Amino acid sequence: MSATTAPTLHPAAPTSAASRRAPSLLRAVGVRTRVELLQFYREPLQVIFGFAFPIVLFAIFATIFDQAWTLQDGTEVAASTYYLAGMIAAAVMTSGFQSTAEIIATERDDRTLRRLVVSPMPRSAYLISKVVLVALNTTLQTALLLVVARFAFDVPMPHQMFTFAWVLLLGTAATTAAGVAFASALPSGRAAIAASAPITVVLSFFSGSYIPMSELPTWLQDLGYVFPQAWIARGLRLSLLPEEFGEQIEIAPFGLDDLSIPVLAALVLSSWLIVMLVLARTTFRWSPRDAG
C-alpha cells in the first residue's frame, strides 16, 4: 500500500495595486449610467414634475395664445406649433444646464465626487454618464411633448426629422457641457440651485420659448441668439414650421442674411459645446472648496 503525498499549499501571491486593473471606459459608463438612472427614477416627485412641467407649460401657452400667423401664400401657422419648438428647447435647457449644474454641485458637497475620484472608475465615465442621462431624459420628454401636441392640439409632426434630431442632440450636448462648467464655477449646491433656475427662466423669455422672437426688439433678439436655447428653438422650428415662416416672420440673427439658419445653428451650438468642454475640463472640481 503506497503512501499518499499531501498536496503542498503555497500562499497566494499578494495583489499589487498595479495588478488591479480599472474597468474599461465603456463598462464604467454603462455601470455609472445605470446608477444615474436608478437614482433619478427612484424619486417619483422628481420624475413627475420633471416630465410634466414642460407639458403643462406647453398646454397653457397653446391654449391662451390661440392665434395664428398668416403667410403671404395664405398658409396659417398656429401658435401651438411655434410654442412646441420653444417648450422643447426650454426642456433641453432645464435638463441639460439647470439640472446638471444642480446635481453635480450637490454631489460635490455631499462628498459623492470625492469617493468616486478614489475609485477605479475612470473619471470621464462620471461626466459621460451625466450626458447619457440627460440625453435619455430629453428624448423621452420630447417624445411626450410631441404626442401631447399631436393629439391634444393637432400640431403636425416634424417634416424634417434629420434637422430635428441633430439640433436636439447637439443642443443637449451643448447645454449639458454648460451645466458642468457652471457647476464648477459655483461654491456649493445651494448656490447652484439659487443661480441656475433664474438663468433658465430669464433666457426662456428672449429665446423664443415663452414669447415669439418676432415680438421682441431687434437688440433683444440678437442677445437671445448669443445663447444656445434660442438656436435650439430656431432649429426645431425649421423642422416644424414652413420654410417661409423663417423668411417672412423672423429676422436673420445678427443681420447675417448670407448664412442659412441650419449653418448658423450648427456653428453657435458647436462653439458653445467646445468652449464649455474646455472650461469644464480645466475647472472641474471633485471636492468642495472648503475640503481639507
PDB file of C-alpha atoms in Angstrom:
ATOM      1  CA  MET A   1       0.000   0.000   0.000  1.00  0.00           C
ATOM      2  CA  SER A   2       1.605   3.186  -1.168  1.00  0.00           C
ATOM      3  CA  ALA A   3       1.593   6.345   0.939  1.00  0.00           C
ATOM      4  CA  THR A   4      -0.415   9.317  -0.283  1.00  0.00           C
ATOM      5  CA  THR A   5       1.546  12.526  -0.541  1.00  0.00           C
ATOM      6  CA  ALA A   6      -0.331  15.537   0.811  1.00  0.00           C
ATOM      7  CA  PRO A   7      -0.579  18.426  -1.613  1.00  0.00           C
ATOM      8  CA  THR A   8       1.733  21.300  -0.951  1.00  0.00           C
ATOM      9  CA  LEU A   9      -0.078  24.556  -0.254  1.00  0.00           C
ATOM     10  CA  HIS A  10       1.513  27.786  -1.366  1.00  0.00           C
ATOM     11  CA  PRO A  11       0.404  31.200  -0.108  1.00  0.00           C
ATOM     12  CA  ALA A  12      -1.351  33.316  -2.694  1.00  0.00           C
ATOM     13  CA  ALA A  13       0.756  35.973  -4.269  1.00  0.00           C
ATOM     14  CA  PRO A  14      -0.108  39.407  -2.920  1.00  0.00           C
ATOM     15  CA  THR A  15      -2.156  41.510  -5.259  1.00  0.00           C
ATOM     16  CA  SER A  16      -0.380  44.701  -6.132  1.00  0.00           C
ATOM     17  CA  ALA A  17      -2.156  47.954  -6.785  1.00  0.00           C
ATOM     18  CA  ALA A  18      -0.844  47.911 -10.328  1.00  0.00           C
ATOM     19  CA  SER A  19      -2.395  44.495 -11.000  1.00  0.00           C
ATOM     20  CA  ARG A  20      -5.860  45.730 -10.118  1.00  0.00           C
ATOM     21  CA  ARG A  21      -6.990  46.963 -13.472  1.00  0.00           C
ATOM     22  CA  ALA A  22      -9.531  49.737 -13.715  1.00  0.00           C
ATOM     23  CA  PRO A  23     -12.685  48.807 -15.631  1.00  0.00           C
ATOM     24  CA  SER A  24     -12.833  49.783 -19.275  1.00  0.00           C
ATOM     25  CA  LEU A  25     -14.361  53.164 -20.043  1.00  0.00           C
ATOM     26  CA  LEU A  26     -17.333  51.620 -21.844  1.00  0.00           C
ATOM     27  CA  ARG A  27     -18.124  49.280 -18.973  1.00  0.00           C
ATOM     28  CA  ALA A  28     -17.654  52.040 -16.409  1.00  0.00           C
ATOM     29  CA  VAL A  29     -20.009  54.333 -18.345  1.00  0.00           C
ATOM     30  CA  GLY A  30     -22.617  51.553 -18.504  1.00  0.00           C
ATOM     31  CA  VAL A  31     -22.413  50.885 -14.770  1.00  0.00           C
ATOM     32  CA  ARG A  32     -22.445  54.556 -13.844  1.00  0.00           C
ATOM     33  CA  THR A  33     -25.317  55.328 -16.231  1.00  0.00           C
ATOM     34  CA  ARG A  34     -27.363  52.573 -14.581  1.00  0.00           C
ATOM     35  CA  VAL A  35     -26.691  54.183 -11.199  1.00  0.00           C
ATOM     36  CA  GLU A  36     -27.691  57.604 -12.535  1.00  0.00           C
ATOM     37  CA  LEU A  37     -30.945  56.241 -13.987  1.00  0.00           C
ATOM     38  CA  LEU A  38     -31.828  54.384 -10.784  1.00  0.00           C
ATOM     39  CA  GLN A  39     -31.168  57.472  -8.676  1.00  0.00           C
ATOM     40  CA  PHE A  40     -33.309  59.632 -10.937  1.00  0.00           C
ATOM     41  CA  TYR A  41     -36.277  57.314 -11.426  1.00  0.00           C
ATOM     42  CA  ARG A  42     -36.434  56.241  -7.780  1.00  0.00           C
ATOM     43  CA  GLU A  43     -37.559  59.770  -6.911  1.00  0.00           C
ATOM     44  CA  PRO A  44     -41.221  59.810  -8.068  1.00  0.00           C
ATOM     45  CA  LEU A  45     -41.774  63.529  -7.482  1.00  0.00           C
ATOM     46  CA  GLN A  46     -38.625  64.403  -9.407  1.00  0.00           C
ATOM     47  CA  VAL A  47     -39.778  62.293 -12.348  1.00  0.00           C
ATOM     48  CA  ILE A  48     -43.379  63.523 -12.312  1.00  0.00           C
ATOM     49  CA  PHE A  49     -42.595  67.218 -12.025  1.00  0.00           C
ATOM     50  CA  GLY A  50     -39.596  66.996 -14.338  1.00  0.00           C
ATOM     51  CA  PHE A  51     -41.592  65.460 -17.176  1.00  0.00           C
ATOM     52  CA  ALA A  52     -44.914  67.172 -16.506  1.00  0.00           C
ATOM     53  CA  PHE A  53     -43.615  70.733 -16.246  1.00  0.00           C
ATOM     54  CA  PRO A  54     -42.823  71.349 -19.959  1.00  0.00           C
ATOM     55  CA  ILE A  55     -46.042  69.578 -20.994  1.00  0.00           C
ATOM     56  CA  VAL A  56     -48.159  71.717 -18.670  1.00  0.00           C
ATOM     57  CA  LEU A  57     -46.402  74.881 -19.843  1.00  0.00           C
ATOM     58  CA  PHE A  58     -46.968  73.966 -23.476  1.00  0.00           C
ATOM     59  CA  ALA A  59     -50.649  73.257 -22.841  1.00  0.00           C
ATOM     60  CA  ILE A  60     -51.053  76.627 -21.079  1.00  0.00           C
ATOM     61  CA  PHE A  61     -49.334  78.626 -23.826  1.00  0.00           C
ATOM     62  CA  ALA A  62     -51.062  76.745 -26.648  1.00  0.00           C
ATOM     63  CA  THR A  63     -54.445  77.359 -25.001  1.00  0.00           C
ATOM     64  CA  ILE A  64     -54.003  81.002 -24.049  1.00  0.00           C
ATOM     65  CA  PHE A  65     -52.269  82.142 -27.230  1.00  0.00           C
ATOM     66  CA  ASP A  66     -54.653  80.519 -29.665  1.00  0.00           C
ATOM     67  CA  GLN A  67     -53.782  82.657 -32.673  1.00  0.00           C
ATOM     68  CA  ALA A  68     -52.021  82.083 -35.992  1.00  0.00           C
ATOM     69  CA  TRP A  69     -49.615  83.836 -38.345  1.00  0.00           C
ATOM     70  CA  THR A  70     -50.742  84.162 -41.964  1.00  0.00           C
ATOM     71  CA  LEU A  71     -48.012  83.817 -44.574  1.00  0.00           C
ATOM     72  CA  GLN A  72     -48.034  85.541 -47.946  1.00  0.00           C
ATOM     73  CA  ASP A  73     -49.418  82.467 -49.711  1.00  0.00           C
ATOM     74  CA  GLY A  74     -52.320  82.298 -47.247  1.00  0.00           C
ATOM     75  CA  THR A  75     -50.890  79.472 -45.152  1.00  0.00           C
ATOM     76  CA  GLU A  76     -51.744  79.779 -41.473  1.00  0.00           C
ATOM     77  CA  VAL A  77     -49.179  78.820 -38.845  1.00  0.00           C
ATOM     78  CA  ALA A  78     -50.727  78.084 -35.463  1.00  0.00           C
ATOM     79  CA  ALA A  79     -49.061  79.472 -32.356  1.00  0.00           C
ATOM     80  CA  SER A  80     -49.241  75.990 -30.798  1.00  0.00           C
ATOM     81  CA  THR A  81     -46.741  74.729 -33.388  1.00  0.00           C
ATOM     82  CA  TYR A  82     -44.415  77.635 -32.624  1.00  0.00           C
ATOM     83  CA  TYR A  83     -44.625  77.034 -28.870  1.00  0.00           C
ATOM     84  CA  LEU A  84     -43.928  73.316 -29.256  1.00  0.00           C
ATOM     85  CA  ALA A  85     -40.428  74.095 -30.528  1.00  0.00           C
ATOM     86  CA  GLY A  86     -39.954  76.654 -27.762  1.00  0.00           C
ATOM     87  CA  MET A  87     -41.018  74.300 -24.980  1.00  0.00           C
ATOM     88  CA  ILE A  88     -38.771  71.513 -26.244  1.00  0.00           C
ATOM     89  CA  ALA A  89     -35.872  73.987 -26.226  1.00  0.00           C
ATOM     90  CA  ALA A  90     -36.766  75.051 -22.675  1.00  0.00           C
ATOM     91  CA  ALA A  91     -36.910  71.402 -21.588  1.00  0.00           C
ATOM     92  CA  VAL A  92     -33.460  70.789 -23.095  1.00  0.00           C
ATOM     93  CA  MET A  93     -32.087  73.824 -21.250  1.00  0.00           C
ATOM     94  CA  THR A  94     -33.655  72.719 -17.972  1.00  0.00           C
ATOM     95  CA  SER A  95     -32.421  69.131 -18.180  1.00  0.00           C
ATOM     96  CA  GLY A  96     -29.038  69.899 -19.693  1.00  0.00           C
ATOM     97  CA  PHE A  97     -27.974  73.098 -17.972  1.00  0.00           C
ATOM     98  CA  GLN A  98     -30.027  73.575 -14.824  1.00  0.00           C
ATOM     99  CA  SER A  99     -30.388  70.001 -13.574  1.00  0.00           C
ATOM    100  CA  THR A 100     -26.798  69.046 -14.423  1.00  0.00           C
ATOM    101  CA  ALA A 101     -25.368  72.061 -12.597  1.00  0.00           C
ATOM    102  CA  GLU A 102     -27.535  71.453  -9.525  1.00  0.00           C
ATOM    103  CA  ILE A 103     -26.836  67.708  -9.307  1.00  0.00           C
ATOM    104  CA  ILE A 104     -23.071  67.939  -9.812  1.00  0.00           C
ATOM    105  CA  ALA A 105     -22.696  70.762  -7.279  1.00  0.00           C
ATOM    106  CA  THR A 106     -24.815  68.854  -4.749  1.00  0.00           C
ATOM    107  CA  GLU A 107     -22.874  65.611  -5.259  1.00  0.00           C
ATOM    108  CA  ARG A 108     -19.653  67.528  -4.766  1.00  0.00           C
ATOM    109  CA  ASP A 109     -20.961  68.955  -1.482  1.00  0.00           C
ATOM    110  CA  ASP A 110     -22.005  65.559  -0.074  1.00  0.00           C
ATOM    111  CA  ARG A 111     -18.587  64.059  -0.970  1.00  0.00           C
ATOM    112  CA  THR A 112     -20.010  61.716  -3.640  1.00  0.00           C
ATOM    113  CA  LEU A 113     -17.487  63.022  -6.165  1.00  0.00           C
ATOM    114  CA  ARG A 114     -14.643  62.657  -3.682  1.00  0.00           C
ATOM    115  CA  ARG A 115     -15.497  58.984  -3.189  1.00  0.00           C
ATOM    116  CA  LEU A 116     -15.765  58.399  -6.928  1.00  0.00           C
ATOM    117  CA  VAL A 117     -12.416  60.003  -7.713  1.00  0.00           C
ATOM    118  CA  VAL A 118     -10.538  57.494  -5.497  1.00  0.00           C
ATOM    119  CA  SER A 119     -12.374  54.523  -7.010  1.00  0.00           C
ATOM    120  CA  PRO A 120     -11.022  52.557 -10.005  1.00  0.00           C
ATOM    121  CA  MET A 121     -13.697  54.155 -12.215  1.00  0.00           C
ATOM    122  CA  PRO A 122     -12.282  56.385 -14.983  1.00  0.00           C
ATOM    123  CA  ARG A 123     -13.113  59.986 -14.125  1.00  0.00           C
ATOM    124  CA  SER A 124     -14.580  60.667 -17.557  1.00  0.00           C
ATOM    125  CA  ALA A 125     -17.162  57.911 -17.000  1.00  0.00           C
ATOM    126  CA  TYR A 126     -18.942  60.078 -14.436  1.00  0.00           C
ATOM    127  CA  LEU A 127     -19.353  63.010 -16.811  1.00  0.00           C
ATOM    128  CA  ILE A 128     -20.260  60.845 -19.801  1.00  0.00           C
ATOM    129  CA  SER A 129     -22.952  59.122 -17.744  1.00  0.00           C
ATOM    130  CA  LYS A 130     -24.444  62.547 -16.959  1.00  0.00           C
ATOM    131  CA  VAL A 131     -24.645  63.305 -20.682  1.00  0.00           C
ATOM    132  CA  VAL A 132     -26.288  59.936 -21.356  1.00  0.00           C
ATOM    133  CA  LEU A 133     -28.825  60.537 -18.569  1.00  0.00           C
ATOM    134  CA  VAL A 134     -29.721  63.983 -19.937  1.00  0.00           C
ATOM    135  CA  ALA A 135     -29.938  62.633 -23.495  1.00  0.00           C
ATOM    136  CA  LEU A 136     -32.286  59.823 -22.470  1.00  0.00           C
ATOM    137  CA  ASN A 137     -34.493  62.100 -20.377  1.00  0.00           C
ATOM    138  CA  THR A 138     -34.589  64.774 -23.082  1.00  0.00           C
ATOM    139  CA  THR A 139     -35.555  62.205 -25.707  1.00  0.00           C
ATOM    140  CA  LEU A 140     -38.376  60.913 -23.532  1.00  0.00           C
ATOM    141  CA  GLN A 141     -39.582  64.434 -22.676  1.00  0.00           C
ATOM    142  CA  THR A 142     -39.557  65.380 -26.348  1.00  0.00           C
ATOM    143  CA  ALA A 143     -41.486  62.276 -27.328  1.00  0.00           C
ATOM    144  CA  LEU A 144     -44.142  63.008 -24.694  1.00  0.00           C
ATOM    145  CA  LEU A 145     -44.417  66.632 -25.842  1.00  0.00           C
ATOM    146  CA  LEU A 146     -44.826  65.547 -29.464  1.00  0.00           C
ATOM    147  CA  VAL A 147     -47.576  63.082 -28.526  1.00  0.00           C
ATOM    148  CA  VAL A 148     -49.490  65.643 -26.439  1.00  0.00           C
ATOM    149  CA  ALA A 149     -49.088  68.310 -29.131  1.00  0.00           C
ATOM    150  CA  ARG A 150     -50.279  65.986 -31.875  1.00  0.00           C
ATOM    151  CA  PHE A 151     -53.333  64.507 -30.198  1.00  0.00           C
ATOM    152  CA  ALA A 152     -54.408  67.354 -27.901  1.00  0.00           C
ATOM    153  CA  PHE A 153     -53.657  70.366 -30.116  1.00  0.00           C
ATOM    154  CA  ASP A 154     -53.452  68.898 -33.631  1.00  0.00           C
ATOM    155  CA  VAL A 155     -49.872  70.069 -34.119  1.00  0.00           C
ATOM    156  CA  PRO A 156     -48.205  68.461 -37.162  1.00  0.00           C
ATOM    157  CA  MET A 157     -45.170  66.276 -36.611  1.00  0.00           C
ATOM    158  CA  PRO A 158     -41.689  67.397 -37.765  1.00  0.00           C
ATOM    159  CA  HIS A 159     -41.318  67.318 -41.543  1.00  0.00           C
ATOM    160  CA  GLN A 160     -37.505  67.441 -41.383  1.00  0.00           C
ATOM    161  CA  MET A 161     -36.625  64.659 -38.972  1.00  0.00           C
ATOM    162  CA  PHE A 162     -32.874  64.834 -39.605  1.00  0.00           C
ATOM    163  CA  THR A 163     -32.774  68.539 -38.722  1.00  0.00           C
ATOM    164  CA  PHE A 164     -34.967  67.906 -35.680  1.00  0.00           C
ATOM    165  CA  ALA A 165     -32.652  65.112 -34.479  1.00  0.00           C
ATOM    166  CA  TRP A 166     -29.282  66.831 -34.908  1.00  0.00           C
ATOM    167  CA  VAL A 167     -30.486  70.107 -33.372  1.00  0.00           C
ATOM    168  CA  LEU A 168     -31.872  68.204 -30.384  1.00  0.00           C
ATOM    169  CA  LEU A 169     -28.696  66.129 -29.975  1.00  0.00           C
ATOM    170  CA  LEU A 170     -26.235  68.992 -30.407  1.00  0.00           C
ATOM    171  CA  GLY A 171     -28.322  71.280 -28.210  1.00  0.00           C
ATOM    172  CA  THR A 172     -28.434  68.653 -25.460  1.00  0.00           C
ATOM    173  CA  ALA A 173     -24.656  68.204 -25.576  1.00  0.00           C
ATOM    174  CA  ALA A 174     -24.002  71.963 -25.526  1.00  0.00           C
ATOM    175  CA  THR A 175     -26.341  72.720 -22.614  1.00  0.00           C
ATOM    176  CA  THR A 176     -25.064  69.760 -20.586  1.00  0.00           C
ATOM    177  CA  ALA A 177     -21.468  70.889 -21.072  1.00  0.00           C
ATOM    178  CA  ALA A 178     -22.547  74.360 -19.953  1.00  0.00           C
ATOM    179  CA  GLY A 179     -24.140  72.848 -16.845  1.00  0.00           C
ATOM    180  CA  VAL A 180     -20.920  71.010 -15.958  1.00  0.00           C
ATOM    181  CA  ALA A 181     -18.834  74.162 -16.405  1.00  0.00           C
ATOM    182  CA  PHE A 182     -21.328  76.266 -14.423  1.00  0.00           C
ATOM    183  CA  ALA A 183     -21.291  73.778 -11.536  1.00  0.00           C
ATOM    184  CA  SER A 184     -17.519  74.184 -11.293  1.00  0.00           C
ATOM    185  CA  ALA A 185     -17.814  77.956 -11.022  1.00  0.00           C
ATOM    186  CA  LEU A 186     -20.186  77.855  -8.046  1.00  0.00           C
ATOM    187  CA  PRO A 187     -19.143  77.338  -4.436  1.00  0.00           C
ATOM    188  CA  SER A 188     -21.923  74.976  -3.362  1.00  0.00           C
ATOM    189  CA  GLY A 189     -25.022  73.036  -4.319  1.00  0.00           C
ATOM    190  CA  ARG A 190     -27.242  75.684  -2.738  1.00  0.00           C
ATOM    191  CA  ALA A 191     -25.610  78.331  -4.891  1.00  0.00           C
ATOM    192  CA  ALA A 192     -26.191  76.194  -7.993  1.00  0.00           C
ATOM    193  CA  ILE A 193     -29.884  75.809  -7.205  1.00  0.00           C
ATOM    194  CA  ALA A 194     -30.243  79.517  -6.482  1.00  0.00           C
ATOM    195  CA  ALA A 195     -28.449  80.650  -9.644  1.00  0.00           C
ATOM    196  CA  SER A 196     -29.266  78.103 -12.364  1.00  0.00           C
ATOM    197  CA  ALA A 197     -33.080  78.260 -12.169  1.00  0.00           C
ATOM    198  CA  PRO A 198     -33.356  82.057 -12.666  1.00  0.00           C
ATOM    199  CA  ILE A 199     -30.918  81.904 -15.582  1.00  0.00           C
ATOM    200  CA  THR A 200     -33.027  79.244 -17.291  1.00  0.00           C
ATOM    201  CA  VAL A 201     -36.260  81.170 -16.764  1.00  0.00           C
ATOM    202  CA  VAL A 202     -34.856  84.517 -17.923  1.00  0.00           C
ATOM    203  CA  LEU A 203     -33.321  83.006 -21.066  1.00  0.00           C
ATOM    204  CA  SER A 204     -36.672  81.446 -21.946  1.00  0.00           C
ATOM    205  CA  PHE A 205     -38.240  84.895 -22.268  1.00  0.00           C
ATOM    206  CA  PHE A 206     -35.933  86.055 -25.061  1.00  0.00           C
ATOM    207  CA  SER A 207     -35.070  82.729 -26.678  1.00  0.00           C
ATOM    208  CA  GLY A 208     -38.400  82.096 -28.383  1.00  0.00           C
ATOM    209  CA  SER A 209     -39.779  79.745 -25.719  1.00  0.00           C
ATOM    210  CA  TYR A 210     -42.252  81.994 -23.890  1.00  0.00           C
ATOM    211  CA  ILE A 211     -42.501  84.975 -26.250  1.00  0.00           C
ATOM    212  CA  PRO A 212     -42.213  84.760 -30.065  1.00  0.00           C
ATOM    213  CA  MET A 213     -38.927  86.218 -31.246  1.00  0.00           C
ATOM    214  CA  SER A 214     -40.758  88.444 -33.742  1.00  0.00           C
ATOM    215  CA  GLU A 215     -42.395  90.247 -30.789  1.00  0.00           C
ATOM    216  CA  LEU A 216     -39.058  91.277 -29.278  1.00  0.00           C
ATOM    217  CA  PRO A 217     -36.884  94.299 -30.101  1.00  0.00           C
ATOM    218  CA  THR A 218     -34.068  93.513 -32.515  1.00  0.00           C
ATOM    219  CA  TRP A 219     -31.369  94.061 -29.885  1.00  0.00           C
ATOM    220  CA  LEU A 220     -33.063  91.622 -27.517  1.00  0.00           C
ATOM    221  CA  GLN A 221     -33.385  89.044 -30.285  1.00  0.00           C
ATOM    222  CA  ASP A 222     -29.665  89.365 -31.009  1.00  0.00           C
ATOM    223  CA  LEU A 223     -28.926  88.970 -27.295  1.00  0.00           C
ATOM    224  CA  GLY A 224     -31.042  85.819 -27.207  1.00  0.00           C
ATOM    225  CA  TYR A 225     -29.188  84.373 -30.177  1.00  0.00           C
ATOM    226  CA  VAL A 226     -25.928  84.558 -28.253  1.00  0.00           C
ATOM    227  CA  PHE A 227     -27.138  81.629 -26.116  1.00  0.00           C
ATOM    228  CA  PRO A 228     -27.845  78.040 -27.173  1.00  0.00           C
ATOM    229  CA  GLN A 229     -31.530  77.918 -26.183  1.00  0.00           C
ATOM    230  CA  ALA A 230     -32.576  80.362 -28.915  1.00  0.00           C
ATOM    231  CA  TRP A 231     -30.767  78.298 -31.540  1.00  0.00           C
ATOM    232  CA  ILE A 232     -32.297  75.053 -30.326  1.00  0.00           C
ATOM    233  CA  ALA A 233     -35.759  76.620 -30.625  1.00  0.00           C
ATOM    234  CA  ARG A 234     -34.975  78.195 -34.016  1.00  0.00           C
ATOM    235  CA  GLY A 235     -33.542  74.956 -35.346  1.00  0.00           C
ATOM    236  CA  LEU A 236     -36.539  72.950 -34.167  1.00  0.00           C
ATOM    237  CA  ARG A 237     -38.888  75.469 -35.787  1.00  0.00           C
ATOM    238  CA  LEU A 238     -37.185  74.721 -39.102  1.00  0.00           C
ATOM    239  CA  SER A 239     -38.402  71.137 -38.850  1.00  0.00           C
ATOM    240  CA  LEU A 240     -41.892  72.017 -37.571  1.00  0.00           C
ATOM    241  CA  LEU A 241     -42.881  75.175 -39.467  1.00  0.00           C
ATOM    242  CA  PRO A 242     -42.962  76.026 -43.190  1.00  0.00           C
ATOM    243  CA  GLU A 243     -39.683  77.394 -44.516  1.00  0.00           C
ATOM    244  CA  GLU A 244     -41.459  80.616 -45.461  1.00  0.00           C
ATOM    245  CA  PHE A 245     -42.155  81.332 -41.782  1.00  0.00           C
ATOM    246  CA  GLY A 246     -38.498  81.999 -41.065  1.00  0.00           C
ATOM    247  CA  GLU A 247     -38.168  84.127 -44.181  1.00  0.00           C
ATOM    248  CA  GLN A 248     -41.272  86.275 -43.660  1.00  0.00           C
ATOM    249  CA  ILE A 249     -41.838  86.420 -39.895  1.00  0.00           C
ATOM    250  CA  GLU A 250     -38.432  86.042 -38.222  1.00  0.00           C
ATOM    251  CA  ILE A 251     -35.370  88.190 -38.849  1.00  0.00           C
ATOM    252  CA  ALA A 252     -31.898  86.939 -39.720  1.00  0.00           C
ATOM    253  CA  PRO A 253     -29.901  86.817 -36.453  1.00  0.00           C
ATOM    254  CA  PHE A 254     -27.166  89.473 -36.205  1.00  0.00           C
ATOM    255  CA  GLY A 255     -28.153  90.648 -39.682  1.00  0.00           C
ATOM    256  CA  LEU A 256     -26.401  87.633 -41.269  1.00  0.00           C
ATOM    257  CA  ASP A 257     -28.610  87.172 -44.312  1.00  0.00           C
ATOM    258  CA  ASP A 258     -25.969  85.271 -46.289  1.00  0.00           C
ATOM    259  CA  LEU A 259     -25.756  82.278 -43.936  1.00  0.00           C
ATOM    260  CA  SER A 260     -28.575  79.778 -43.635  1.00  0.00           C
ATOM    261  CA  ILE A 261     -30.212  79.138 -40.263  1.00  0.00           C
ATOM    262  CA  PRO A 262     -29.012  75.492 -40.063  1.00  0.00           C
ATOM    263  CA  VAL A 263     -25.412  76.603 -40.622  1.00  0.00           C
ATOM    264  CA  LEU A 264     -25.674  79.350 -38.001  1.00  0.00           C
ATOM    265  CA  ALA A 265     -27.339  76.987 -35.525  1.00  0.00           C
ATOM    266  CA  ALA A 266     -24.627  74.383 -36.031  1.00  0.00           C
ATOM    267  CA  LEU A 267     -21.861  76.982 -35.631  1.00  0.00           C
ATOM    268  CA  VAL A 268     -23.253  78.550 -32.452  1.00  0.00           C
ATOM    269  CA  LEU A 269     -24.181  75.270 -30.757  1.00  0.00           C
ATOM    270  CA  SER A 270     -20.831  73.675 -31.685  1.00  0.00           C
ATOM    271  CA  SER A 271     -18.991  76.732 -30.365  1.00  0.00           C
ATOM    272  CA  TRP A 272     -20.836  76.539 -27.067  1.00  0.00           C
ATOM    273  CA  LEU A 273     -20.091  72.822 -26.824  1.00  0.00           C
ATOM    274  CA  ILE A 274     -16.359  73.236 -27.466  1.00  0.00           C
ATOM    275  CA  VAL A 275     -15.888  76.244 -25.174  1.00  0.00           C
ATOM    276  CA  MET A 276     -17.877  74.682 -22.340  1.00  0.00           C
ATOM    277  CA  LEU A 277     -15.999  71.375 -22.658  1.00  0.00           C
ATOM    278  CA  VAL A 278     -12.692  73.236 -22.357  1.00  0.00           C
ATOM    279  CA  LEU A 279     -13.940  75.166 -19.323  1.00  0.00           C
ATOM    280  CA  ALA A 280     -15.331  72.019 -17.721  1.00  0.00           C
ATOM    281  CA  ARG A 281     -12.071  70.174 -18.362  1.00  0.00           C
ATOM    282  CA  THR A 282      -9.895  72.910 -16.863  1.00  0.00           C
ATOM    283  CA  THR A 283     -12.058  73.994 -13.921  1.00  0.00           C
ATOM    284  CA  PHE A 284     -13.902  70.858 -12.768  1.00  0.00           C
ATOM    285  CA  ARG A 285     -13.555  70.200  -9.026  1.00  0.00           C
ATOM    286  CA  TRP A 286     -14.078  66.821  -7.362  1.00  0.00           C
ATOM    287  CA  SER A 287     -14.011  68.212  -3.828  1.00  0.00           C
ATOM    288  CA  PRO A 288     -15.712  71.190  -2.183  1.00  0.00           C
ATOM    289  CA  ARG A 289     -13.641  74.357  -1.894  1.00  0.00           C
ATOM    290  CA  ASP A 290     -13.541  74.029   1.871  1.00  0.00           C
ATOM    291  CA  ALA A 291     -12.309  70.410   1.762  1.00  0.00           C
ATOM    292  CA  GLY A 292      -9.235  69.753   3.762  1.00  0.00           C
TER     293      GLY A 292
END
